[in-house]
Tab-separated table of C-alpha atoms in Angstrom:
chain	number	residue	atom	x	y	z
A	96	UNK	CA	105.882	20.896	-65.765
A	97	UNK	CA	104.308	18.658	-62.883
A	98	UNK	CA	103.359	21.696	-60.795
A	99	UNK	CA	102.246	23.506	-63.844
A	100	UNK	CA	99.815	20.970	-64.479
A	101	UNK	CA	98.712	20.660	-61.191
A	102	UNK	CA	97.869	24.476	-60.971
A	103	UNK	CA	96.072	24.275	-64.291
A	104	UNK	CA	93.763	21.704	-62.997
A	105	UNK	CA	93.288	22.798	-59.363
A	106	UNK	CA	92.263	26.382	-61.064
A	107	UNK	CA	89.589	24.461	-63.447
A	108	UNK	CA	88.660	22.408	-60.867
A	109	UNK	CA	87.918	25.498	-58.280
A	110	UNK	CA	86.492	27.232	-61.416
A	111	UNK	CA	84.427	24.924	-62.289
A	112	UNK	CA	82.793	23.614	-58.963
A	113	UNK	CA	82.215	27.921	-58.650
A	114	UNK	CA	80.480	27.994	-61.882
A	115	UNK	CA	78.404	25.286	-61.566
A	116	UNK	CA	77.201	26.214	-58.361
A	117	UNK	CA	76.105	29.556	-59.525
A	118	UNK	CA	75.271	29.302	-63.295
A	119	UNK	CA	74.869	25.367	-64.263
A	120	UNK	CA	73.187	23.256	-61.511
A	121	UNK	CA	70.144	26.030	-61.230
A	122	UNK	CA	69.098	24.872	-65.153
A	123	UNK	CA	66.418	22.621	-65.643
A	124	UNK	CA	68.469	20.503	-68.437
A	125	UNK	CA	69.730	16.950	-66.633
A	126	UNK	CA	71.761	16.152	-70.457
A	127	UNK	CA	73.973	19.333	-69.799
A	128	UNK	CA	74.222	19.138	-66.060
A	129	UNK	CA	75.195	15.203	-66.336
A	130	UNK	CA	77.430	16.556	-68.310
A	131	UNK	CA	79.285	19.205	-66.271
A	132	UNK	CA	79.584	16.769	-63.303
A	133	UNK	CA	81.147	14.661	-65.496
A	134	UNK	CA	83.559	17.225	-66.369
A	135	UNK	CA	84.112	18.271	-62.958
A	136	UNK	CA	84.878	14.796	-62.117
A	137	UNK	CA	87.702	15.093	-64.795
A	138	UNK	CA	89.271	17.862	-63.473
A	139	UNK	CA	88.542	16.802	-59.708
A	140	UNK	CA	90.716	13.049	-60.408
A	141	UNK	CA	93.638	15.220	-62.596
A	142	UNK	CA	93.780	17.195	-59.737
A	143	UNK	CA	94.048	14.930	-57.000
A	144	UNK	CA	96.417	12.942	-59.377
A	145	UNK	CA	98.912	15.548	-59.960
A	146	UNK	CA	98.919	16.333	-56.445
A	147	UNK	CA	99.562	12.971	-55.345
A	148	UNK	CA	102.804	13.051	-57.738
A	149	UNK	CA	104.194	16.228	-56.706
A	150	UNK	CA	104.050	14.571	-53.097
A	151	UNK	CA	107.161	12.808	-54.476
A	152	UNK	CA	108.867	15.948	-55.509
A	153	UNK	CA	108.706	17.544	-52.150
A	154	UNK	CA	111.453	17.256	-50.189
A	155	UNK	CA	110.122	18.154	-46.897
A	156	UNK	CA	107.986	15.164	-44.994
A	157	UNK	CA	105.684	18.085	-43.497
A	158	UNK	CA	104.578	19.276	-47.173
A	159	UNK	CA	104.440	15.508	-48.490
A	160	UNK	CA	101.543	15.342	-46.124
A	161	UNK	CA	100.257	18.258	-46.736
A	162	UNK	CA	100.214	17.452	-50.558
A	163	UNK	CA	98.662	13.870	-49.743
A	164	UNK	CA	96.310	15.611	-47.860
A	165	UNK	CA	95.220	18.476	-50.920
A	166	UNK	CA	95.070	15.154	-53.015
A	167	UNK	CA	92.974	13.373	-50.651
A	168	UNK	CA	90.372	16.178	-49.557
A	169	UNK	CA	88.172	16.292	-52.295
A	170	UNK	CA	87.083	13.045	-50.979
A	171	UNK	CA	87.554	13.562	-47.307
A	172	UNK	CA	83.365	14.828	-46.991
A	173	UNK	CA	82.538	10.900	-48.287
A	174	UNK	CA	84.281	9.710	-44.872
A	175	UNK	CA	82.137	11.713	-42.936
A	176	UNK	CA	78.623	11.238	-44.141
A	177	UNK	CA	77.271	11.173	-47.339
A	178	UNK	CA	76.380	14.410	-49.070
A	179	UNK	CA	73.234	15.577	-49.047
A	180	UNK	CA	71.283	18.534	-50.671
A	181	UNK	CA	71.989	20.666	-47.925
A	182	UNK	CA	75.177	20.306	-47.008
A	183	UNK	CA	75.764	20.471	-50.865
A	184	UNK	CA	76.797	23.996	-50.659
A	185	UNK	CA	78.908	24.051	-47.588
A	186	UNK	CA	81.159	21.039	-49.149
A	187	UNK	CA	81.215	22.875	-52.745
A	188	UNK	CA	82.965	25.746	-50.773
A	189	UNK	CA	85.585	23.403	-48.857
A	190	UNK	CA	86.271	22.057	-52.151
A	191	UNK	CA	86.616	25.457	-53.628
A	192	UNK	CA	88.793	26.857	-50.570
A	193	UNK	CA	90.888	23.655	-50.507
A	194	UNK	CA	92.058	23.823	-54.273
A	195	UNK	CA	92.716	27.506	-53.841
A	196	UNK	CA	94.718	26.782	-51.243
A	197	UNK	CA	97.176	24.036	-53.208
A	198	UNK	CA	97.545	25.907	-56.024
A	199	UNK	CA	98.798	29.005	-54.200
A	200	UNK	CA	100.557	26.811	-51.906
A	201	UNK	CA	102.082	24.501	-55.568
A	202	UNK	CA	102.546	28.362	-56.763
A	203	UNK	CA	104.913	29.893	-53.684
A	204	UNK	CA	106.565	26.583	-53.256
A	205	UNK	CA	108.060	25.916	-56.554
């Protein structure tokens, strides 16, 4: 049920950053934007949540880091240097690739 949920909210969360990128964040209405980052948020901390608890199903040290690290990356470009406009894009697709990534990996593992 863990990894279930974890692939349900690693797919919105993918989904979501995709679709906002192309559809939402060109508008011109800050109510509904603020609104969809705010969901994206949701999915983005159920995401890294879930992730962190399957780390404790995983029996393998090499995947427990490797699920602390899909839990962790989402807010691995803050570390660096803040986000700006223009690297906006190239972090929205490390977020995207990353959360692919887990869920297949969540997917083939259990």
């Amino acid at each position: 049920m863990l990894n279930d949920l974890f692939v349900i909210f690693g797919s919105l969360f993918a989904l979501s950053v995709l679709f906002g990128n192309i559809f939402i964040f060109r508008m011109k209405n800050d109510i509904l934007i603020s609104n969809y980052v705010t969901a994206i948020r949701f999915f983005l901390f159920l995401y890294s949540l879930f992730a962190f608890l399957l780390m404790f199903r995983v029996p393998n040290p090499a995947f427990k880091i490797l699920m602390l690290f899909f839990a962790a990356s989402p807010y691995l470009t803050l570390l660096g240097k803040a986000a700006n406009y223009y690297d906006q894009k190239i972090y929205s697709l490390m977020h995207i690739v990353f959360a692919v990534i887990s869920v297949i990996f969540v997917v083939w593992y259990f």
